């Protein structure tokens, strides 16, 4: 992504209508390229998210020896090199803005006796990597990193990795996945204990690729204990990527708050580890109906019909955070249009996303006259207290901040500008076209 910023402005819009299909799930897209690269033989992925974050993972997998091409029907075809057989990359692995891509690949590289250097953009270079590097160090991986375990950093996997039992200090699917990916090439069993269940795409996909993996509830009934048996070859697999619920969130919230709207958001993944926003919006009184529920590629999917609704403020418990962690910025936007206050708790992890999202959301609300209060790990938004909009929002290289505040502008009293829309390319390249086709008025600053 080039470093020049380009602003975009969303204006109060007429009803949003029609049927939209947002791109493929980012979590599943990254993992499909990675596991297909570790399998022996040819895998096919349909519906892959072709956004910058996932392209960075594809480029890294190529550097590690996989062959990735596009098939006649637009499917992505991956010829994997096989577990234990990855090549040492000749150049640096540049992950751009991609936290998931970089952290999961650290697990893969750490599980092989090769060295690799990881670099990223200014946002990724600020994010903490120690959460992944610490367990990898326990497994025998050598790390040379900047102060505070930030990018750029280099890692080298040992000849033989030590399998570990690791209790996650933070609820993070990225950390869980990095350890399990390293464990794939360790002799013996590697176990991750998660005190709170996080998204389970890694476990589901490892099963589909033939890994020996088990998931058990923790003895206290909270969270999960996941164990993978190492040095067990992976077989290729065909993956169907459902629409990303974290991208669908922008269309759903826009449909709820833009007057007169009625939209259908198609094929949305309904994995319960990702549907916290839907639950919360329904508690707020959202008119959301899930139609045509079916199974695609091992995930339940459905079409979500959304109608403009009178929302009321609610308290969102911290225990729900893992299932909607990327959706808080757009929930804060919905909350600005609700009757009464919405209280969001347990938001510590928002501080270490593509930006400090708690601070970025609070600043965006402030710039647009939305009454709110923020603490170290909480945010309270007062809905409908007066005229809102008219502000310019700093996005800090964070795609979800950009999209959330453009959605705010569609339903506000005055237009809302975001300072940089190019960052949206990291996860949702056709966001502008899709929203405009539905009736959104969004103007881009010409370079
Ligand atoms: C992701 C996990 C989440 C999420 C990120 C994608 C994944 O991060 O915020 O966008 O694909 O595993 P954490 O695991 O760090 O919470």
GROMACS .gro file of C-alpha atoms and ligand atoms in nm:
model
  463
    1UNK     CA    1   0.000   0.000   0.000
    2UNK     CA    2   0.140   0.339  -0.093
    3UNK     CA    3   0.201   0.584   0.191
    4UNK     CA    4  -0.008   0.869   0.042
    5UNK     CA    5  -0.344   0.913   0.210
    6UNK     CA    6  -0.670   0.984   0.032
    7UNK     CA    7  -0.977   1.112   0.209
    8UNK     CA    8  -1.335   0.996   0.155
    9UNK     CA    9  -1.659   1.162   0.261
   10UNK     CA   10  -1.990   0.990   0.336
   11UNK     CA   11  -2.302   1.205   0.319
   12UNK     CA   12  -2.648   1.151   0.464
   13UNK     CA   13  -2.801   0.902   0.221
   14UNK     CA   14  -3.140   0.781   0.101
   15UNK     CA   15  -3.253   0.427   0.181
   16UNK     CA   16  -3.003   0.148   0.128
   17UNK     CA   17  -3.166  -0.136  -0.061
   18UNK     CA   18  -3.095  -0.454  -0.253
   19UNK     CA   19  -2.892  -0.767  -0.200
   20UNK     CA   20  -2.519  -0.748  -0.129
   21UNK     CA   21  -2.248  -1.013  -0.092
   22UNK     CA   22  -1.940  -0.903   0.099
   23UNK     CA   23  -1.602  -1.068   0.025
   24UNK     CA   24  -1.467  -1.389   0.173
   25UNK     CA   25  -1.376  -1.426   0.538
   26UNK     CA   26  -1.030  -1.293   0.616
   27UNK     CA   27  -0.951  -1.542   0.894
   28UNK     CA   28  -1.044  -1.842   0.678
   29UNK     CA   29  -0.866  -1.698   0.372
   30UNK     CA   30  -0.532  -1.662   0.553
   31UNK     CA   31  -0.557  -2.008   0.707
   32UNK     CA   32  -0.655  -2.177   0.380
   33UNK     CA   33  -0.341  -2.050   0.204
   34UNK     CA   34  -0.123  -2.151   0.497
   35UNK     CA   35  -0.256  -2.504   0.548
   36UNK     CA   36  -0.272  -2.572   0.174
   37UNK     CA   37   0.097  -2.473   0.159
   38UNK     CA   38   0.177  -2.719   0.438
   39UNK     CA   39  -0.017  -3.006   0.277
   40UNK     CA   40   0.137  -3.241   0.023
   41UNK     CA   41  -0.046  -3.198  -0.307
   42UNK     CA   42  -0.301  -2.965  -0.464
   43UNK     CA   43  -0.571  -2.774  -0.276
   44UNK     CA   44  -0.829  -2.538  -0.423
   45UNK     CA   45  -0.984  -2.239  -0.250
   46UNK     CA   46  -1.300  -2.075  -0.381
   47UNK     CA   47  -1.420  -1.737  -0.262
   48UNK     CA   48  -1.077  -1.638  -0.127
   49UNK     CA   49  -1.062  -1.278  -0.006
   50UNK     CA   50  -0.838  -1.101  -0.258
   51UNK     CA   51  -0.746  -0.809  -0.035
   52UNK     CA   52  -0.400  -0.679   0.055
   53UNK     CA   53  -0.372  -0.867   0.387
   54UNK     CA   54  -0.439  -1.205   0.228
   55UNK     CA   55  -0.221  -1.127  -0.075
   56UNK     CA   56   0.066  -1.066   0.167
   57UNK     CA   57   0.011  -1.413   0.314
   58UNK     CA   58   0.003  -1.561  -0.038
   59UNK     CA   59   0.333  -1.392  -0.123
   60UNK     CA   60   0.489  -1.525   0.199
   61UNK     CA   61   0.371  -1.881   0.128
   62UNK     CA   62   0.526  -1.857  -0.219
   63UNK     CA   63   0.853  -1.746  -0.063
   64UNK     CA   64   0.832  -2.051   0.162
   65UNK     CA   65   0.803  -2.277  -0.142
   66UNK     CA   66   0.431  -2.314  -0.225
   67UNK     CA   67   0.304  -2.264  -0.579
   68UNK     CA   68  -0.012  -2.053  -0.592
   69UNK     CA   69  -0.201  -1.990  -0.918
   70UNK     CA   70  -0.549  -1.889  -1.025
   71UNK     CA   71  -0.764  -2.167  -1.176
   72UNK     CA   72  -1.001  -2.127  -1.475
   73UNK     CA   73  -1.303  -2.050  -1.255
   74UNK     CA   74  -1.123  -1.792  -1.047
   75UNK     CA   75  -1.046  -2.045  -0.776
   76UNK     CA   76  -0.703  -2.028  -0.620
   77UNK     CA   77  -0.495  -2.342  -0.670
   78UNK     CA   78  -0.219  -2.418  -0.420
   79UNK     CA   79   0.046  -2.686  -0.459
   80UNK     CA   80   0.177  -2.741  -0.110
   81UNK     CA   81   0.532  -2.831  -0.022
   82UNK     CA   82   0.448  -3.045   0.279
   83UNK     CA   83   0.504  -3.011   0.650
   84UNK     CA   84   0.873  -3.003   0.734
   85UNK     CA   85   0.972  -2.920   0.377
   86UNK     CA   86   0.935  -2.541   0.366
   87UNK     CA   87   1.208  -2.348   0.185
   88UNK     CA   88   1.401  -2.073   0.358
   89UNK     CA   89   1.282  -1.744   0.204
   90UNK     CA   90   1.545  -1.546   0.015
   91UNK     CA   91   1.398  -1.206   0.093
   92UNK     CA   92   1.207  -1.055   0.384
   93UNK     CA   93   0.844  -1.152   0.439
   94UNK     CA   94   0.649  -0.827   0.406
   95UNK     CA   95   0.308  -0.852   0.573
   96UNK     CA   96   0.197  -0.493   0.518
   97UNK     CA   97  -0.089  -0.432   0.762
   98UNK     CA   98  -0.169  -0.799   0.832
   99UNK     CA   99  -0.157  -0.901   1.198
  100UNK     CA  100  -0.313  -1.243   1.140
  101UNK     CA  101  -0.092  -1.321   0.841
  102UNK     CA  102   0.230  -1.228   1.019
  103UNK     CA  103   0.155  -1.392   1.355
  104UNK     CA  104   0.033  -1.722   1.213
  105UNK     CA  105   0.328  -1.738   0.974
  106UNK     CA  106   0.564  -1.689   1.270
  107UNK     CA  107   0.422  -2.015   1.405
  108UNK     CA  108   0.474  -2.190   1.072
  109UNK     CA  109   0.832  -2.063   1.024
  110UNK     CA  110   0.918  -2.131   1.390
  111UNK     CA  111   0.812  -2.492   1.335
  112UNK     CA  112   1.075  -2.537   1.063
  113UNK     CA  113   1.456  -2.528   1.080
  114UNK     CA  114   1.468  -2.212   0.864
  115UNK     CA  115   1.518  -1.842   0.929
  116UNK     CA  116   1.292  -1.558   0.811
  117UNK     CA  117   1.265  -1.185   0.864
  118UNK     CA  118   0.921  -1.026   0.909
  119UNK     CA  119   0.846  -0.665   0.819
  120UNK     CA  120   0.525  -0.466   0.796
  121UNK     CA  121   0.377  -0.118   0.767
  122UNK     CA  122   0.383   0.145   1.043
  123UNK     CA  123   0.068   0.001   1.204
  124UNK     CA  124   0.195  -0.359   1.212
  125UNK     CA  125   0.536  -0.242   1.335
  126UNK     CA  126   0.368  -0.091   1.644
  127UNK     CA  127   0.177  -0.408   1.737
  128UNK     CA  128   0.296  -0.647   2.011
  129UNK     CA  129   0.443  -0.971   1.882
  130UNK     CA  130   0.568  -1.101   2.219
  131UNK     CA  131   0.235  -1.278   2.272
  132UNK     CA  132   0.331  -1.513   1.985
  133UNK     CA  133   0.709  -1.506   2.029
  134UNK     CA  134   0.707  -1.605   2.399
  135UNK     CA  135   0.546  -1.947   2.346
  136UNK     CA  136   0.758  -2.000   2.034
  137UNK     CA  137   1.071  -1.927   2.241
  138UNK     CA  138   0.953  -2.193   2.488
  139UNK     CA  139   0.938  -2.434   2.195
  140UNK     CA  140   1.300  -2.355   2.109
  141UNK     CA  141   1.263  -2.084   1.845
  142UNK     CA  142   1.534  -1.815   1.830
  143UNK     CA  143   1.407  -1.457   1.794
  144UNK     CA  144   1.583  -1.130   1.724
  145UNK     CA  145   1.336  -0.847   1.759
  146UNK     CA  146   1.322  -0.476   1.827
  147UNK     CA  147   1.262  -0.351   2.179
  148UNK     CA  148   0.920  -0.470   2.299
  149UNK     CA  149   0.913  -0.755   2.045
  150UNK     CA  150   0.800  -0.538   1.755
  151UNK     CA  151   0.860  -0.575   1.381
  152UNK     CA  152   1.096  -0.589   1.199
  153UNK     CA  153   1.208  -0.915   1.356
  154UNK     CA  154   1.379  -1.236   1.256
  155UNK     CA  155   1.311  -1.586   1.376
  156UNK     CA  156   1.483  -1.918   1.329
  157UNK     CA  157   1.321  -2.249   1.410
  158UNK     CA  158   1.522  -2.525   1.579
  159UNK     CA  159   1.599  -2.861   1.419
  160UNK     CA  160   1.361  -3.025   1.667
  161UNK     CA  161   1.087  -2.823   1.831
  162UNK     CA  162   0.979  -2.888   2.190
  163UNK     CA  163   0.605  -2.958   2.220
  164UNK     CA  164   0.449  -2.748   2.497
  165UNK     CA  165   0.134  -2.703   2.701
  166UNK     CA  166   0.054  -2.333   2.693
  167UNK     CA  167  -0.217  -2.137   2.872
  168UNK     CA  168  -0.305  -1.823   2.675
  169UNK     CA  169  -0.260  -1.508   2.883
  170UNK     CA  170  -0.489  -1.317   2.642
  171UNK     CA  171  -0.797  -1.441   2.455
  172UNK     CA  172  -0.640  -1.450   2.110
  173UNK     CA  173  -0.715  -1.684   1.822
  174UNK     CA  174  -0.400  -1.557   1.654
  175UNK     CA  175  -0.177  -1.673   1.940
  176UNK     CA  176  -0.363  -2.005   1.969
  177UNK     CA  177  -0.322  -2.064   1.596
  178UNK     CA  178   0.047  -1.972   1.583
  179UNK     CA  179   0.126  -2.226   1.858
  180UNK     CA  180  -0.082  -2.500   1.695
  181UNK     CA  181   0.084  -2.432   1.358
  182UNK     CA  182   0.430  -2.461   1.514
  183UNK     CA  183   0.314  -2.776   1.698
  184UNK     CA  184   0.230  -2.940   1.365
  185UNK     CA  185   0.601  -3.006   1.319
  186UNK     CA  186   0.697  -3.084   1.682
  187UNK     CA  187   0.747  -3.444   1.792
  188UNK     CA  188   0.459  -3.522   2.029
  189UNK     CA  189   0.152  -3.328   2.136
  190UNK     CA  190   0.123  -2.950   2.167
  191UNK     CA  191  -0.165  -2.818   2.379
  192UNK     CA  192  -0.314  -2.471   2.400
  193UNK     CA  193  -0.548  -2.389   2.687
  194UNK     CA  194  -0.774  -2.093   2.621
  195UNK     CA  195  -0.954  -1.954   2.927
  196UNK     CA  196  -1.219  -1.801   2.697
  197UNK     CA  197  -1.313  -1.965   2.368
  198UNK     CA  198  -1.196  -1.772   2.061
  199UNK     CA  199  -1.273  -1.823   1.691
  200UNK     CA  200  -1.219  -2.189   1.602
  201UNK     CA  201  -1.135  -2.169   1.230
  202UNK     CA  202  -0.787  -2.311   1.284
  203UNK     CA  203  -0.919  -2.619   1.460
  204UNK     CA  204  -1.192  -2.678   1.200
  205UNK     CA  205  -0.954  -2.635   0.911
  206UNK     CA  206  -0.679  -2.848   1.063
  207UNK     CA  207  -0.935  -3.128   1.092
  208UNK     CA  208  -1.034  -3.081   0.727
  209UNK     CA  209  -0.666  -3.100   0.622
  210UNK     CA  210  -0.627  -3.429   0.808
  211UNK     CA  211  -0.439  -3.315   1.121
  212UNK     CA  212  -0.482  -3.510   1.443
  213UNK     CA  213  -0.643  -3.251   1.666
  214UNK     CA  214  -0.881  -3.262   1.961
  215UNK     CA  215  -1.085  -2.994   2.135
  216UNK     CA  216  -1.208  -3.049   2.489
  217UNK     CA  217  -1.390  -2.817   2.726
  218UNK     CA  218  -1.169  -2.704   3.014
  219UNK     CA  219  -1.240  -2.876   3.347
  220UNK     CA  220  -1.394  -2.553   3.485
  221UNK     CA  221  -1.638  -2.542   3.194
  222UNK     CA  222  -1.490  -2.216   3.062
  223UNK     CA  223  -1.292  -2.207   2.738
  224UNK     CA  224  -1.120  -2.491   2.557
  225UNK     CA  225  -0.816  -2.714   2.560
  226UNK     CA  226  -0.687  -2.787   2.210
  227UNK     CA  227  -0.424  -3.049   2.135
  228UNK     CA  228  -0.251  -3.120   1.806
  229UNK     CA  229  -0.029  -3.421   1.734
  230UNK     CA  230   0.287  -3.317   1.555
  231UNK     CA  231   0.465  -3.464   1.254
  232UNK     CA  232   0.145  -3.598   1.106
  233UNK     CA  233   0.128  -3.517   0.732
  234UNK     CA  234  -0.149  -3.287   0.608
  235UNK     CA  235  -0.356  -3.385   0.306
  236UNK     CA  236  -0.482  -3.130   0.054
  237UNK     CA  237  -0.835  -3.000   0.085
  238UNK     CA  238  -1.080  -2.790  -0.115
  239UNK     CA  239  -1.198  -2.490   0.084
  240UNK     CA  240  -1.508  -2.276   0.027
  241UNK     CA  241  -1.468  -1.935   0.194
  242UNK     CA  242  -1.798  -1.790   0.323
  243UNK     CA  243  -1.867  -1.415   0.338
  244UNK     CA  244  -1.689  -1.240   0.623
  245UNK     CA  245  -1.920  -1.148   0.913
  246UNK     CA  246  -1.675  -0.873   1.013
  247UNK     CA  247  -1.718  -0.710   0.670
  248UNK     CA  248  -2.093  -0.782   0.664
  249UNK     CA  249  -2.111  -0.581   0.989
  250UNK     CA  250  -2.070  -0.251   0.801
  251UNK     CA  251  -2.359  -0.321   0.563
  252UNK     CA  252  -2.574  -0.453   0.849
  253UNK     CA  253  -2.524  -0.148   1.071
  254UNK     CA  254  -2.572   0.087   0.775
  255UNK     CA  255  -2.901  -0.089   0.695
  256UNK     CA  256  -3.016  -0.042   1.055
  257UNK     CA  257  -2.940   0.328   1.084
  258UNK     CA  258  -2.998   0.478   0.738
  259UNK     CA  259  -3.366   0.580   0.722
  260UNK     CA  260  -3.595   0.359   0.514
  261UNK     CA  261  -3.331   0.092   0.441
  262UNK     CA  262  -3.394  -0.274   0.373
  263UNK     CA  263  -3.096  -0.484   0.268
  264UNK     CA  264  -3.012  -0.850   0.239
  265UNK     CA  265  -2.651  -0.941   0.315
  266UNK     CA  266  -2.590  -1.282   0.157
  267UNK     CA  267  -2.391  -1.594   0.252
  268UNK     CA  268  -2.269  -1.458   0.586
  269UNK     CA  269  -2.077  -1.704   0.802
  270UNK     CA  270  -2.271  -1.777   1.122
  271UNK     CA  271  -1.998  -1.957   1.318
  272UNK     CA  272  -2.100  -1.888   1.681
  273UNK     CA  273  -1.745  -1.774   1.764
  274UNK     CA  274  -1.807  -1.477   1.530
  275UNK     CA  275  -2.170  -1.372   1.584
  276UNK     CA  276  -2.145  -1.154   1.895
  277UNK     CA  277  -2.244  -0.843   1.697
  278UNK     CA  278  -2.564  -1.005   1.567
  279UNK     CA  279  -2.659  -1.105   1.923
  280UNK     CA  280  -2.587  -0.754   2.049
  281UNK     CA  281  -2.780  -0.580   1.772
  282UNK     CA  282  -3.078  -0.810   1.830
  283UNK     CA  283  -3.068  -0.717   2.200
  284UNK     CA  284  -3.072  -0.353   2.087
  285UNK     CA  285  -3.398  -0.420   1.903
  286UNK     CA  286  -3.256  -0.456   1.551
  287UNK     CA  287  -3.491  -0.598   1.290
  288UNK     CA  288  -3.255  -0.870   1.164
  289UNK     CA  289  -3.381  -1.195   1.018
  290UNK     CA  290  -3.155  -1.476   0.918
  291UNK     CA  291  -3.287  -1.656   0.612
  292UNK     CA  292  -3.182  -1.951   0.403
  293UNK     CA  293  -2.953  -2.104   0.666
  294UNK     CA  294  -2.734  -2.373   0.511
  295UNK     CA  295  -2.391  -2.531   0.528
  296UNK     CA  296  -2.099  -2.434   0.306
  297UNK     CA  297  -1.753  -2.580   0.343
  298UNK     CA  298  -1.812  -2.692   0.701
  299UNK     CA  299  -1.954  -2.358   0.821
  300UNK     CA  300  -2.315  -2.257   0.872
  301UNK     CA  301  -2.403  -1.959   0.654
  302UNK     CA  302  -2.717  -1.755   0.598
  303UNK     CA  303  -2.860  -1.443   0.437
  304UNK     CA  304  -2.923  -1.160   0.682
  305UNK     CA  305  -3.221  -0.936   0.608
  306UNK     CA  306  -3.185  -0.602   0.782
  307UNK     CA  307  -3.441  -0.322   0.809
  308UNK     CA  308  -3.397   0.023   0.953
  309UNK     CA  309  -3.476  -0.012   1.323
  310UNK     CA  310  -3.527   0.191   1.638
  311UNK     CA  311  -3.234   0.075   1.848
  312UNK     CA  312  -3.203   0.099   2.227
  313UNK     CA  313  -2.881   0.113   2.430
  314UNK     CA  314  -2.761  -0.206   2.603
  315UNK     CA  315  -2.468  -0.328   2.812
  316UNK     CA  316  -2.237  -0.560   2.618
  317UNK     CA  317  -2.058  -0.796   2.859
  318UNK     CA  318  -1.682  -0.840   2.831
  319UNK     CA  319  -1.732  -1.215   2.795
  320UNK     CA  320  -1.874  -1.150   2.448
  321UNK     CA  321  -1.566  -0.963   2.325
  322UNK     CA  322  -1.387  -1.256   2.154
  323UNK     CA  323  -1.692  -1.323   1.935
  324UNK     CA  324  -1.715  -0.963   1.812
  325UNK     CA  325  -1.370  -0.819   1.873
  326UNK     CA  326  -1.341  -0.654   1.531
  327UNK     CA  327  -1.697  -0.520   1.538
  328UNK     CA  328  -1.678  -0.271   1.829
  329UNK     CA  329  -1.600   0.031   1.610
  330UNK     CA  330  -1.912  -0.020   1.402
  331UNK     CA  331  -2.116  -0.113   1.712
  332UNK     CA  332  -2.016   0.226   1.856
  333UNK     CA  333  -2.161   0.382   1.540
  334UNK     CA  334  -2.488   0.191   1.582
  335UNK     CA  335  -2.493   0.299   1.948
  336UNK     CA  336  -2.476   0.666   1.844
  337UNK     CA  337  -2.821   0.620   1.687
  338UNK     CA  338  -2.977   0.420   1.972
  339UNK     CA  339  -3.212   0.551   2.238
  340UNK     CA  340  -3.009   0.572   2.561
  341UNK     CA  341  -2.657   0.462   2.646
  342UNK     CA  342  -2.462   0.158   2.524
  343UNK     CA  343  -2.191   0.032   2.756
  344UNK     CA  344  -1.913  -0.190   2.613
  345UNK     CA  345  -1.692  -0.370   2.862
  346UNK     CA  346  -1.376  -0.582   2.849
  347UNK     CA  347  -1.219  -0.397   2.556
  348UNK     CA  348  -0.848  -0.426   2.652
  349UNK     CA  349  -0.763  -0.602   2.325
  350UNK     CA  350  -0.897  -0.309   2.121
  351UNK     CA  351  -0.589  -0.117   2.231
  352UNK     CA  352  -0.359  -0.343   2.024
  353UNK     CA  353  -0.543  -0.384   1.696
  354UNK     CA  354  -0.447  -0.216   1.365
  355UNK     CA  355  -0.471   0.102   1.573
  356UNK     CA  356  -0.553   0.170   1.937
  357UNK     CA  357  -0.916   0.123   1.838
  358UNK     CA  358  -1.060   0.241   2.166
  359UNK     CA  359  -0.878   0.574   2.131
  360UNK     CA  360  -0.949   0.598   1.756
  361UNK     CA  361  -1.322   0.532   1.803
  362UNK     CA  362  -1.344   0.780   2.091
  363UNK     CA  363  -1.165   1.046   1.882
  364UNK     CA  364  -1.396   0.980   1.586
  365UNK     CA  365  -1.707   1.007   1.804
  366UNK     CA  366  -1.567   1.327   1.955
  367UNK     CA  367  -1.503   1.480   1.611
  368UNK     CA  368  -1.865   1.412   1.518
  369UNK     CA  369  -2.038   1.534   1.832
  370UNK     CA  370  -2.137   1.194   1.970
  371UNK     CA  371  -2.148   1.205   2.350
  372UNK     CA  372  -1.934   0.928   2.495
  373UNK     CA  373  -1.693   0.835   2.772
  374UNK     CA  374  -1.398   0.595   2.748
  375UNK     CA  375  -1.190   0.420   3.014
  376UNK     CA  376  -0.891   0.189   2.996
  377UNK     CA  377  -1.103  -0.105   2.877
  378UNK     CA  378  -1.454   0.031   2.831
  379UNK     CA  379  -1.657   0.266   2.616
  380UNK     CA  380  -1.995   0.421   2.683
  381UNK     CA  381  -2.181   0.585   2.395
  382UNK     CA  382  -2.487   0.806   2.446
  383UNK     CA  383  -2.726   0.775   2.154
  384UNK     CA  384  -2.932   1.047   1.988
  385UNK     CA  385  -2.826   1.336   2.208
  386UNK     CA  386  -2.820   1.596   1.932
  387UNK     CA  387  -2.710   1.665   1.578
  388UNK     CA  388  -2.410   1.453   1.477
  389UNK     CA  389  -2.156   1.439   1.195
  390UNK     CA  390  -1.955   1.711   1.026
  391UNK     CA  391  -1.618   1.585   1.151
  392UNK     CA  392  -1.298   1.446   1.002
  393UNK     CA  393  -1.175   1.117   1.142
  394UNK     CA  394  -0.813   1.004   1.161
  395UNK     CA  395  -0.795   0.639   1.058
  396UNK     CA  396  -0.437   0.552   1.176
  397UNK     CA  397  -0.395   0.287   0.899
  398UNK     CA  398  -0.700   0.106   1.035
  399UNK     CA  399  -0.950  -0.019   0.777
  400UNK     CA  400  -1.225  -0.079   1.031
  401UNK     CA  401  -1.204   0.276   1.165
  402UNK     CA  402  -1.234   0.408   0.807
  403UNK     CA  403  -1.537   0.195   0.720
  404UNK     CA  404  -1.713   0.248   1.054
  405UNK     CA  405  -1.705   0.627   1.031
  406UNK     CA  406  -1.811   0.627   0.666
  407UNK     CA  407  -2.116   0.430   0.785
  408UNK     CA  408  -2.173   0.696   1.052
  409UNK     CA  409  -2.174   0.964   0.781
  410UNK     CA  410  -2.450   0.786   0.584
  411UNK     CA  411  -2.696   0.831   0.870
  412UNK     CA  412  -2.563   1.147   1.040
  413UNK     CA  413  -2.702   1.500   1.013
  414UNK     CA  414  -2.388   1.620   0.837
  415UNK     CA  415  -2.128   1.446   0.618
  416UNK     CA  416  -1.834   1.264   0.776
  417UNK     CA  417  -1.484   1.256   0.626
  418UNK     CA  418  -1.221   0.990   0.692
  419UNK     CA  419  -0.863   1.096   0.621
  420UNK     CA  420  -0.762   0.774   0.445
  421UNK     CA  421  -0.981   0.530   0.256
  422UNK     CA  422  -0.695   0.336   0.093
  423UNK     CA  423  -0.648   0.134   0.409
  424UNK     CA  424  -0.985  -0.031   0.332
  425UNK     CA  425  -0.799  -0.231   0.065
  426UNK     CA  426  -0.654  -0.449   0.340
  427UNK     CA  427  -0.983  -0.633   0.399
  428UNK     CA  428  -1.273  -0.509   0.182
  429UNK     CA  429  -1.155  -0.384  -0.159
  430UNK     CA  430  -1.504  -0.336  -0.306
  431UNK     CA  431  -1.651  -0.160   0.001
  432UNK     CA  432  -1.715   0.169  -0.183
  433UNK     CA  433  -1.870   0.007  -0.490
  434UNK     CA  434  -2.089  -0.227  -0.285
  435UNK     CA  435  -2.215   0.049  -0.055
  436UNK     CA  436  -2.274   0.291  -0.343
  437UNK     CA  437  -2.467   0.029  -0.540
  438UNK     CA  438  -2.692  -0.009  -0.235
  439UNK     CA  439  -2.754   0.368  -0.233
  440UNK     CA  440  -2.475   0.512  -0.017
  441UNK     CA  441  -2.336   0.853  -0.105
  442UNK     CA  442  -1.961   0.833  -0.062
  443UNK     CA  443  -1.725   1.065  -0.247
  444UNK     CA  444  -1.353   0.996  -0.283
  445UNK     CA  445  -1.092   1.267  -0.283
  446UNK     CA  446  -0.909   1.252  -0.614
  447UNK     CA  447  -0.534   1.221  -0.579
  448LIG     C1  448  -0.814  -1.310   1.403
  448LIG     C2  449  -0.824  -1.299   1.538
  448LIG     C3  450  -0.850  -1.173   1.608
  448LIG     C4  451  -0.906  -1.066   1.513
  448LIG     C5  452  -0.830  -1.062   1.384
  448LIG     C6  453  -0.838  -1.195   1.313
  448LIG     C7  454  -0.782  -1.442   1.345
  448LIG     O1  455  -0.730  -1.126   1.664
  448LIG     O2  456  -0.901  -0.940   1.573
  448LIG     O3  457  -0.884  -0.963   1.298
  448LIG     O4  458  -0.802  -1.461   1.223
  448LIG     O5  459  -0.734  -1.529   1.420
  448LIG     P1  460  -0.680  -1.180   1.808
  448LIG     O6  461  -0.670  -1.326   1.797
  448LIG     O7  462  -0.547  -1.119   1.831
  448LIG     O8  463  -0.785  -1.134   1.905
   0.00000   0.00000   0.00000
